[in-house]
PDB file of C-alpha atoms in Angstrom:
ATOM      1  CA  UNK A 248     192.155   1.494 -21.009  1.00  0.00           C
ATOM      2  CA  UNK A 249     193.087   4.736 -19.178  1.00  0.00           C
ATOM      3  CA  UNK A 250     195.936   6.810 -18.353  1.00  0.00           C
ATOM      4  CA  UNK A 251     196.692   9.851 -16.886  1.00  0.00           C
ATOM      5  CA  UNK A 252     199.275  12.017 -17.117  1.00  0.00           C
ATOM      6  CA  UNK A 253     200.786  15.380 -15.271  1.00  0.00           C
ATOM      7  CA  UNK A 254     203.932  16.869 -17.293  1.00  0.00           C
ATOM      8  CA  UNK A 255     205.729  20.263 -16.774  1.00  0.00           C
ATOM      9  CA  UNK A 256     204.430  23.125 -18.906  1.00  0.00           C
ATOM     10  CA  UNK A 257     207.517  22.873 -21.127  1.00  0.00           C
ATOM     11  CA  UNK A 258     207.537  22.178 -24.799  1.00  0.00           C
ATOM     12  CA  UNK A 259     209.725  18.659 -24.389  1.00  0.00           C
ATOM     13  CA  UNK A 260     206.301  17.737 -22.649  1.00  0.00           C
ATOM     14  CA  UNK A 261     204.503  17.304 -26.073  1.00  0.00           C
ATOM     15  CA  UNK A 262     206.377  14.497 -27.513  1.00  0.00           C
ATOM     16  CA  UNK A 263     205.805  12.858 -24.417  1.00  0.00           C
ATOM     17  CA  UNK A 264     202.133  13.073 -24.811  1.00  0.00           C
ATOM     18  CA  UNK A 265     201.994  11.793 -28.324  1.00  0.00           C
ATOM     19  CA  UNK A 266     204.189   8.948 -27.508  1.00  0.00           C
ATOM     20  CA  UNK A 267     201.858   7.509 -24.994  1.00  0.00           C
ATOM     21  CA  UNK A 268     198.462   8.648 -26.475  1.00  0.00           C
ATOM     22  CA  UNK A 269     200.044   6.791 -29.923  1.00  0.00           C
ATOM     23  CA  UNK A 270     201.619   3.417 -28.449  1.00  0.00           C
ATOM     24  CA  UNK A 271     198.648   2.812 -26.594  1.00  0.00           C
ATOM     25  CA  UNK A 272     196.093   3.201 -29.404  1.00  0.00           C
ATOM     26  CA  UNK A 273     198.319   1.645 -31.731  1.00  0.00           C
ATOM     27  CA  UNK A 274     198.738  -1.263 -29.348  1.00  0.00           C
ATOM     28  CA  UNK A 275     194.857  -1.392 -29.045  1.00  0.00           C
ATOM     29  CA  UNK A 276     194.614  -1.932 -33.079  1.00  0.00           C
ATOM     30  CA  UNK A 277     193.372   1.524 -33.846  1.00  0.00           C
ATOM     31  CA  UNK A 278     194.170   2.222 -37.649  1.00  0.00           C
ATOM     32  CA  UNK A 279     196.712   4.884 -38.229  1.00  0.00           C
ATOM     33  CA  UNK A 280     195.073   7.817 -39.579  1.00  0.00           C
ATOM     34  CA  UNK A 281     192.676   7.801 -36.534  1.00  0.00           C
ATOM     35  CA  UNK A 282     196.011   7.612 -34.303  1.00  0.00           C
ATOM     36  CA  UNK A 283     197.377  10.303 -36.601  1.00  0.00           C
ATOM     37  CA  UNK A 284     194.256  12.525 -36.234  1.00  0.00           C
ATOM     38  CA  UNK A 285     194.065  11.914 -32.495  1.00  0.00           C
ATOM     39  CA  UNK A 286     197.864  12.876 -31.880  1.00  0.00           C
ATOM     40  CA  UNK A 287     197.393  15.915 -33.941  1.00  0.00           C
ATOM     41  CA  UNK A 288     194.232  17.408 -32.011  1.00  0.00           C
ATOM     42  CA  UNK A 289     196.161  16.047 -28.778  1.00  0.00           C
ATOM     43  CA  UNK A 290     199.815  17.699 -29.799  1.00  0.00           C
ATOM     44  CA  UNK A 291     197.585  21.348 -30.606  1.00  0.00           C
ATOM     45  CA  UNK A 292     195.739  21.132 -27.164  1.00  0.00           C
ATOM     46  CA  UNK A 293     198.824  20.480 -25.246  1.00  0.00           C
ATOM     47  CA  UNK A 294     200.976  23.112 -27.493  1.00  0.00           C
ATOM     48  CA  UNK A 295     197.998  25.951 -26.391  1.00  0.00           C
ATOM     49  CA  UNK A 296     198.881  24.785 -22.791  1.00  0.00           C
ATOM     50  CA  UNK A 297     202.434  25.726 -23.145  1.00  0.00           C
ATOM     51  CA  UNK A 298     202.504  28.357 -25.209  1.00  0.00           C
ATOM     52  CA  UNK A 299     199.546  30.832 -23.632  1.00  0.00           C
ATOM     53  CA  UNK A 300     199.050  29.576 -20.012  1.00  0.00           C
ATOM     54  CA  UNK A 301     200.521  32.177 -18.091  1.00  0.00           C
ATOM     55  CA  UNK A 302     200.402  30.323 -14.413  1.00  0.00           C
ATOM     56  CA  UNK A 303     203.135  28.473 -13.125  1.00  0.00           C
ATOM     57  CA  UNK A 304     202.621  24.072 -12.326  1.00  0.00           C
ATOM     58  CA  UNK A 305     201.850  21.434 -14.314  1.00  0.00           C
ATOM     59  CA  UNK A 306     199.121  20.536 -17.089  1.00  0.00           C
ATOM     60  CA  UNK A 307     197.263  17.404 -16.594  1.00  0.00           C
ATOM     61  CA  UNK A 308     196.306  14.782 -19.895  1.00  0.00           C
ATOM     62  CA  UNK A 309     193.953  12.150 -18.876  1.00  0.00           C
ATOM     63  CA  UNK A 310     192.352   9.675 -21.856  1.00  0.00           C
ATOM     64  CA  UNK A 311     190.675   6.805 -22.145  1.00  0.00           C
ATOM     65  CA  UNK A 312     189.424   4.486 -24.342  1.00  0.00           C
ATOM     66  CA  UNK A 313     185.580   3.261 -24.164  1.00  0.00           C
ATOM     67  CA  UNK A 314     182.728   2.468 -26.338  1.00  0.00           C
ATOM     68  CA  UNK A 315     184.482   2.760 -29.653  1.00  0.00           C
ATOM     69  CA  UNK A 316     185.986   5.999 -28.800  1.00  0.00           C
ATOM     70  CA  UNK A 317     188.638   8.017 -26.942  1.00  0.00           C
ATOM     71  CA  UNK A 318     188.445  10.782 -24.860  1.00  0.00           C
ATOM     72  CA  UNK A 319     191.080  12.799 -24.054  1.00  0.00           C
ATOM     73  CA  UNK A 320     190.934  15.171 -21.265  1.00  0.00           C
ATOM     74  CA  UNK A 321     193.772  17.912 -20.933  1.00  0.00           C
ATOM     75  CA  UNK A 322     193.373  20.258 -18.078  1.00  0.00           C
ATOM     76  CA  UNK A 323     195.067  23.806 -16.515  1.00  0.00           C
ATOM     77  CA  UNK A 324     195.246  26.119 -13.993  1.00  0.00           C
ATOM     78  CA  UNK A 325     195.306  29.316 -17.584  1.00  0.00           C
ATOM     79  CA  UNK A 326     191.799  30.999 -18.229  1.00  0.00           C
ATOM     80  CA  UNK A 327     191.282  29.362 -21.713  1.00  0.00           C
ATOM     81  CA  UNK A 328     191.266  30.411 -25.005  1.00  0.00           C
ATOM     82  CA  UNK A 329     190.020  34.573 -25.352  1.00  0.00           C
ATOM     83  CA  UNK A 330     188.368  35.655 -28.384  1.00  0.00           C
ATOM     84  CA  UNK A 331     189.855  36.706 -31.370  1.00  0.00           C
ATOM     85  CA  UNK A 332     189.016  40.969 -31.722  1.00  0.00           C
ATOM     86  CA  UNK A 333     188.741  40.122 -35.274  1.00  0.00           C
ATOM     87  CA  UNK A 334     188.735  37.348 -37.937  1.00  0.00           C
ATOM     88  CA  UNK A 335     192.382  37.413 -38.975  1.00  0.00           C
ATOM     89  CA  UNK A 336     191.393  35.423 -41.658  1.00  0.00           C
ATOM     90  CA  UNK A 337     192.290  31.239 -42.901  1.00  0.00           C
ATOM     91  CA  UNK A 338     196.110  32.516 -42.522  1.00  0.00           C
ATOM     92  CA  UNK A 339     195.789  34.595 -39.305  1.00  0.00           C
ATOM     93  CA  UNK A 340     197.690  32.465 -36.422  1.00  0.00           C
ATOM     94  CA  UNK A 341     195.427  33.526 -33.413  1.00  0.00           C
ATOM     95  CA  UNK A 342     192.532  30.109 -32.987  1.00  0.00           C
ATOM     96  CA  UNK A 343     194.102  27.715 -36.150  1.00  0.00           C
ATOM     97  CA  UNK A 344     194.804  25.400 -33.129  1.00  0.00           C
ATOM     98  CA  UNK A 345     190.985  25.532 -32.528  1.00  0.00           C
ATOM     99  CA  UNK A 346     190.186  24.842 -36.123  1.00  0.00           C
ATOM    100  CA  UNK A 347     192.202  21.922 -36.253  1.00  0.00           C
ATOM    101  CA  UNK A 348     191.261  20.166 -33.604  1.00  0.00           C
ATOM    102  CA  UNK A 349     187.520  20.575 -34.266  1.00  0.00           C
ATOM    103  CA  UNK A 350     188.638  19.160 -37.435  1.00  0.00           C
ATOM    104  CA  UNK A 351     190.043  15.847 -36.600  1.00  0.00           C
ATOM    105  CA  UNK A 352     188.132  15.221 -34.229  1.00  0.00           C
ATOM    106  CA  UNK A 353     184.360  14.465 -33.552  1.00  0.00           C
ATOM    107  CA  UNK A 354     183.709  16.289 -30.172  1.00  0.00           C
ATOM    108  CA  UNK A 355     185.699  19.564 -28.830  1.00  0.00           C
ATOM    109  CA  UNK A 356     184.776  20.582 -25.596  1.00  0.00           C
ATOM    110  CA  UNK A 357     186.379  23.468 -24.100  1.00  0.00           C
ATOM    111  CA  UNK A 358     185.429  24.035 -19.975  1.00  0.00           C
ATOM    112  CA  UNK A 359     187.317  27.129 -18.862  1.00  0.00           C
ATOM    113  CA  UNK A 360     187.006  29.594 -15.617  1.00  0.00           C
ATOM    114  CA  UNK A 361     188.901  31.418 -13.641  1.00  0.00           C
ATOM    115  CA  UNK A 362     189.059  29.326 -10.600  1.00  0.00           C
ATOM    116  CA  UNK A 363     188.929  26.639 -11.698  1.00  0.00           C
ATOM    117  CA  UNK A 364     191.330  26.874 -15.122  1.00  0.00           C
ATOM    118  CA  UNK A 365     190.680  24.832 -18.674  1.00  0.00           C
ATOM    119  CA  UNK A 366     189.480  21.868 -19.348  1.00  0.00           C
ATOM    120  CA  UNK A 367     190.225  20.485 -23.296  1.00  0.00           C
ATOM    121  CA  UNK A 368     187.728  17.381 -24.086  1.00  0.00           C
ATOM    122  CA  UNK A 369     188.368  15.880 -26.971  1.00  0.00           C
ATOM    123  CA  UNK A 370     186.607  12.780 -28.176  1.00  0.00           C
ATOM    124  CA  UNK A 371     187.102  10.732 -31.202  1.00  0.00           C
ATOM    125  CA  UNK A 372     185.075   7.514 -32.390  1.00  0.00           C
ATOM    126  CA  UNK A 373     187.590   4.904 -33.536  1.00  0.00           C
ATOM    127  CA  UNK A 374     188.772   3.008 -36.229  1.00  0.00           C
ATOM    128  CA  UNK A 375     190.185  -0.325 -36.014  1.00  0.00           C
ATOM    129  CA  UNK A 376     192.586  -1.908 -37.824  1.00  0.00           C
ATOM    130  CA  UNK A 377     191.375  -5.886 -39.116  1.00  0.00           C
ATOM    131  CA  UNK A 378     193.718  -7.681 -36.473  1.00  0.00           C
ATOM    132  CA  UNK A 379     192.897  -5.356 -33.676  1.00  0.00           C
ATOM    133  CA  UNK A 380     192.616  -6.965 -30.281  1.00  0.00           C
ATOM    134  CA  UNK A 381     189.552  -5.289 -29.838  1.00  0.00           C
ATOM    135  CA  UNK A 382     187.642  -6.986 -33.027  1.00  0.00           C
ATOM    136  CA  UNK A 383     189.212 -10.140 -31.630  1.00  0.00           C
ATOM    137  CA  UNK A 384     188.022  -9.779 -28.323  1.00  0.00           C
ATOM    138  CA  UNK A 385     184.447  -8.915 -29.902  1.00  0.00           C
ATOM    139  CA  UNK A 386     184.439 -11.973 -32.366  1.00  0.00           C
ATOM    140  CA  UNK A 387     186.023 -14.553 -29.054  1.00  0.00           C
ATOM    141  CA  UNK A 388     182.348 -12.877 -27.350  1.00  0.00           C
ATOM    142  CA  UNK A 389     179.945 -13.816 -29.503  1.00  0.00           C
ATOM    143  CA  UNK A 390     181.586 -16.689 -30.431  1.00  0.00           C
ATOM    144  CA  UNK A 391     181.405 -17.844 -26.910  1.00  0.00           C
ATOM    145  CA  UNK A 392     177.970 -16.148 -26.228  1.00  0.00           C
ATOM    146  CA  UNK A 393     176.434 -17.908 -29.237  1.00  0.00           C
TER     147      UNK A 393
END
């Protein structure tokens, strides 16, 4: 499965993202804490987007689902996250988006330049509900296979 995505750098953007992202993995068989840790990471990345990119366009989220895992790619023209001039602390508000994304997921990846812009990779291995098509699809293979 992939998808890809290019949504105005607006808030109402964000529930947009979370509602594909979700249906799809749900409709895969992925167990719902896994969809609720993806969404999360997801909903943070894509909240950075509109809230500090300064350049005007669109932000691009691109995700697939391979190997046991998704990867979720969300990409813009800003320069990325800066560093914090100090550590504000577990309450300071500057980089908790950072912290919770590494968090929930297995693999944070941030890409960023000038010329290029930011590039988000997030990947997280899945879990998978009993009656997922997936584990069907496995078990009809080696049925068949065997």
């Amino acid at each position: 499965m992939r998808f890809s995505l290019s949504l105005p750098r607006e808030a109402l953007s964000i529930p947009v993202v979370r509602r594909v992202v979700g249906d799809a993995l749900r409709g895969l068989g992925v167990t719902e804490d896994c969809v609720d840790d993806v969404l999360v990471a997801a909903s943070e990345a894509c909240t950075n987007v509109v809230q500090h990119v300064r350049t005007a366009g669109e932000y691009q989220v691109t995700g697939h689902v391979d190997d046991g895992a998704c990867v979720l790619k969300i990409m813009d023209r800003g320069r990325g996250p800066r560093p914090a001039p100090e550590d504000r602390g577990v309450l300071g508000e500057s980089g908790r988006g950072l912290r919770i994304m590494r968090a929930l997921v297995d693999d944070l990846d941030i890409d960023s330049s000038p010329d290029r812009g930011t590039v988000v990779r997030l990947r997280k291995r899945l879990s998978w509900r009993d009656e997922a098509l997936v584990r069907r699809l496995d078990n009809d293979l080696v049925h068949s296979a065997g």
